[in-house]
Short mmCIF file of N, CA and C in Angstrom, two decimals:
data_model
loop_
_atom_site.label_atom_id
_atom_site.label_comp_id
_atom_site.label_asym_id
_atom_site.label_seq_id
_atom_site.Cartn_x
_atom_site.Cartn_y
_atom_site.Cartn_z
N UNK E 7 0.74 -1.15 0.21
CA UNK E 7 0.30 0.12 -0.01
C UNK E 7 0.99 1.50 0.13
N UNK E 8 0.63 2.14 -0.91
CA UNK E 8 0.97 3.51 -1.31
C UNK E 8 0.96 4.29 0.36
N UNK E 9 1.40 5.35 0.49
CA UNK E 9 1.59 6.33 1.44
C UNK E 9 1.37 7.42 0.90
N UNK E 10 1.54 8.00 -0.49
CA UNK E 10 1.85 9.11 -1.35
C UNK E 10 0.59 9.79 -1.31
N UNK E 11 0.33 10.72 -0.94
CA UNK E 11 -0.97 11.70 -0.87
C UNK E 11 -0.99 11.99 -2.83
N UNK E 12 0.17 11.68 -3.76
CA UNK E 12 -0.29 12.11 -5.14
C UNK E 12 -0.80 10.84 -5.70
N UNK E 13 -1.60 11.17 -6.84
CA UNK E 13 -2.29 9.91 -7.29
C UNK E 13 -0.85 8.92 -8.11
N UNK E 14 -1.66 8.22 -8.73
CA UNK E 14 -0.80 7.23 -9.52
C UNK E 14 -0.11 8.34 -11.05
N UNK E 15 0.45 8.19 -10.86
CA UNK E 15 0.93 8.89 -12.41
C UNK E 15 1.54 10.29 -12.03
N UNK E 16 1.53 10.48 -11.43
CA UNK E 16 1.53 12.49 -11.16
C UNK E 16 2.78 12.51 -11.68
N UNK E 17 4.05 11.66 -11.16
CA UNK E 17 5.25 12.03 -11.35
C UNK E 17 5.54 12.33 -13.18
N UNK E 18 3.97 11.77 -14.03
CA UNK E 18 5.03 11.66 -15.29
C UNK E 18 4.04 13.11 -15.94
N UNK E 19 3.16 13.84 -15.08
CA UNK E 19 2.71 15.14 -15.74
C UNK E 19 3.44 16.38 -14.70
N UNK E 20 3.92 15.88 -14.10
CA UNK E 20 4.62 17.37 -12.82
C UNK E 20 4.99 18.27 -13.90
N UNK E 21 5.61 17.97 -14.62
CA UNK E 21 6.30 19.34 -15.38
C UNK E 21 5.00 20.56 -16.03
N UNK E 22 3.71 19.60 -16.31
CA UNK E 22 2.70 19.94 -17.07
C UNK E 22 1.86 20.58 -16.13
N UNK E 23 1.86 20.05 -14.87
CA UNK E 23 1.06 20.62 -13.97
C UNK E 23 1.40 21.93 -13.55
N UNK E 24 3.21 22.16 -13.44
CA UNK E 24 4.01 22.97 -12.95
C UNK E 24 3.86 24.50 -14.00
N UNK E 25 4.05 24.05 -15.16
CA UNK E 25 3.53 25.19 -16.30
C UNK E 25 2.25 25.73 -16.09
N UNK E 26 1.48 24.63 -15.98
CA UNK E 26 0.05 25.22 -16.24
C UNK E 26 -0.43 26.03 -14.64
N UNK E 27 -0.05 25.56 -13.22
CA UNK E 27 -0.36 26.47 -12.57
C UNK E 27 0.69 27.99 -12.24
N UNK E 28 1.61 27.99 -13.15
CA UNK E 28 2.67 29.20 -13.26
C UNK E 28 1.73 29.96 -14.23
N UNK E 29 1.57 29.55 -15.52
CA UNK E 29 0.84 30.60 -16.31
C UNK E 29 -0.74 30.84 -15.81
N UNK E 30 -1.41 29.66 -14.97
CA UNK E 30 -2.76 30.30 -14.11
C UNK E 30 -2.22 31.14 -13.25
N UNK E 31 -1.37 31.15 -12.71
CA UNK E 31 -1.08 32.48 -11.33
C UNK E 31 -0.79 33.88 -12.19
N UNK E 32 -0.28 34.01 -13.36
CA UNK E 32 0.05 34.69 -14.35
C UNK E 32 -0.97 35.25 -14.81
N UNK E 33 -1.95 34.77 -15.42
CA UNK E 33 -3.12 35.19 -16.08
C UNK E 33 -3.90 35.69 -14.53
N UNK E 34 -3.91 35.06 -13.67
CA UNK E 34 -5.03 35.64 -12.44
C UNK E 34 -4.62 36.67 -12.20
N UNK E 35 -3.35 36.97 -12.03
CA UNK E 35 -2.37 38.47 -11.38
C UNK E 35 -3.09 39.49 -12.58
N UNK E 36 -2.93 38.93 -13.68
CA UNK E 36 -3.06 39.89 -14.81
C UNK E 36 -4.46 40.37 -15.00
N UNK E 37 -5.20 39.64 -14.61
CA UNK E 37 -6.78 39.56 -14.59
C UNK E 37 -6.95 40.64 -13.55
N UNK E 38 -6.71 40.62 -12.70
CA UNK E 38 -6.91 41.36 -11.46
C UNK E 38 -6.62 42.73 -11.30
N UNK E 39 -5.65 42.90 -11.94
CA UNK E 39 -5.12 44.13 -12.13
C UNK E 39 -5.74 44.65 -13.09
N UNK E 40 -6.15 44.46 -14.23
CA UNK E 40 -7.01 44.87 -15.05
C UNK E 40 -8.28 45.29 -14.74
N UNK E 41 -8.86 44.05 -14.07
CA UNK E 41 -9.90 44.56 -13.34
C UNK E 41 -10.39 46.02 -12.19
N UNK E 42 -9.20 45.93 -11.64
CA UNK E 42 -9.08 47.37 -11.02
C UNK E 42 -8.76 48.12 -11.85
N UNK E 43 -8.16 48.09 -12.77
CA UNK E 43 -7.51 49.45 -13.47
C UNK E 43 -9.04 50.24 -14.27
N UNK E 44 -9.78 48.77 -14.62
CA UNK E 44 -11.37 49.03 -15.04
C UNK E 44 -11.87 50.03 -14.87
N UNK E 45 -11.98 49.33 -13.20
CA UNK E 45 -12.76 50.70 -12.14
C UNK E 45 -12.49 51.32 -11.67
N UNK E 46 -11.67 51.92 -12.34
CA UNK E 46 -11.22 53.13 -12.03
C UNK E 46 -10.15 53.09 -10.78
N UNK E 47 -9.31 52.41 -10.69
CA UNK E 47 -8.48 52.48 -9.66
C UNK E 47 -9.25 52.16 -8.35
N UNK E 48 -10.64 51.76 -8.02
CA UNK E 48 -11.15 51.41 -7.20
C UNK E 48 -11.24 50.20 -6.48
N UNK E 49 -10.28 49.66 -5.86
CA UNK E 49 -10.49 48.09 -5.73
C UNK E 49 -11.56 47.90 -4.85
N UNK E 50 -12.12 48.35 -4.07
CA UNK E 50 -13.81 47.95 -3.68
C UNK E 50 -14.52 48.19 -4.87
N UNK E 51 -14.82 49.05 -5.71
CA UNK E 51 -15.58 48.50 -7.14
C UNK E 51 -15.45 47.15 -7.94
N UNK E 52 -14.27 46.64 -7.77
CA UNK E 52 -13.91 45.52 -7.99
C UNK E 52 -14.18 44.47 -7.37
N UNK E 53 -14.48 44.03 -6.48
CA UNK E 53 -14.58 43.66 -5.54
C UNK E 53 -15.66 41.96 -6.15
N UNK E 54 -17.01 42.35 -6.20
CA UNK E 54 -17.83 41.28 -7.30
C UNK E 54 -17.58 40.90 -8.48
N UNK E 55 -16.96 41.91 -9.02
CA UNK E 55 -16.54 40.84 -10.38
C UNK E 55 -14.93 40.20 -10.27
N UNK E 56 -14.14 40.39 -9.17
CA UNK E 56 -12.88 39.38 -8.72
C UNK E 56 -13.63 38.34 -7.97
N UNK E 57 -14.83 38.30 -7.28
CA UNK E 57 -15.46 37.44 -7.21
C UNK E 57 -15.83 36.25 -7.75
N UNK E 58 -16.87 36.38 -8.70
CA UNK E 58 -16.78 36.35 -9.82
C UNK E 58 -16.12 35.48 -10.87
N UNK E 59 -15.01 36.01 -11.08
CA UNK E 59 -13.58 35.30 -11.55
C UNK E 59 -13.60 34.30 -10.54
N UNK E 60 -13.42 34.60 -9.39
CA UNK E 60 -12.81 33.31 -8.11
C UNK E 60 -13.56 32.20 -8.89
N UNK E 61 -14.88 32.29 -8.68
CA UNK E 61 -16.15 31.42 -9.02
C UNK E 61 -15.90 30.16 -9.89
N UNK E 62 -16.00 31.28 -11.25
CA UNK E 62 -15.85 30.22 -12.55
C UNK E 62 -14.70 29.62 -12.82
N UNK E 63 -13.17 30.14 -12.10
CA UNK E 63 -12.05 29.50 -12.36
C UNK E 63 -12.15 28.61 -11.13
N UNK E 64 -12.40 28.57 -10.16
CA UNK E 64 -12.80 27.60 -9.37
C UNK E 64 -13.63 26.35 -10.03
N UNK E 65 -14.69 26.93 -10.31
CA UNK E 65 -15.51 25.97 -11.01
C UNK E 65 -14.76 25.01 -12.04
N UNK E 66 -14.22 25.86 -13.01
CA UNK E 66 -13.11 25.13 -14.25
C UNK E 66 -12.59 24.10 -13.80
N UNK E 67 -12.00 24.71 -12.80
CA UNK E 67 -10.36 23.92 -11.93
C UNK E 67 -11.61 22.39 -11.85
N UNK E 68 -12.42 22.42 -10.53
CA UNK E 68 -13.28 21.16 -10.43
C UNK E 68 -13.23 20.25 -11.31
N UNK E 69 -14.17 21.14 -12.76
CA UNK E 69 -14.17 19.96 -13.58
C UNK E 69 -13.47 19.60 -14.47
N UNK E 70 -12.32 20.14 -14.56
CA UNK E 70 -10.92 19.85 -15.14
C UNK E 70 -10.53 18.47 -14.55
N UNK E 71 -10.57 18.70 -13.29
CA UNK E 71 -9.60 17.80 -12.25
C UNK E 71 -11.05 16.99 -12.10
N UNK E 72 -11.76 16.39 -12.41
CA UNK E 72 -13.04 15.44 -12.88
C UNK E 72 -12.76 14.50 -13.99
N UNK E 73 -12.46 15.39 -14.76
CA UNK E 73 -12.22 14.73 -16.06
C UNK E 73 -10.95 14.23 -16.38
N UNK E 74 -10.32 14.57 -15.83
CA UNK E 74 -8.98 13.65 -15.41
C UNK E 74 -8.83 12.57 -14.67
N UNK E 75 -9.36 13.12 -13.89
CA UNK E 75 -9.35 11.52 -12.12
C UNK E 75 -10.53 10.75 -13.33
N UNK E 76 -11.08 10.56 -14.29
CA UNK E 76 -12.43 10.17 -14.47
C UNK E 76 -11.97 9.01 -15.87
N UNK E 77 -10.41 9.93 -16.46
CA UNK E 77 -9.63 8.74 -17.21
C UNK E 77 -8.76 7.91 -16.86
N UNK E 78 -8.40 7.71 -15.72
CA UNK E 78 -7.34 6.83 -14.97
C UNK E 78 -8.55 5.60 -14.85
#
């Protein structure tokens, strides 16, 4: 029995996961910056839109994870 917290075959996809995670963080930071800039520099006015982005990307990540787990 394996005590690893990672699923089988994780090491095969590790570089891809790291690249995708890094690009995802860069895109999210750019999206937050543009959203605040579009709201006139007022971060409080941008909060509802940022929460919408957070919900959307979380939902997208859950769907992608379920698709990958179903393929194994």
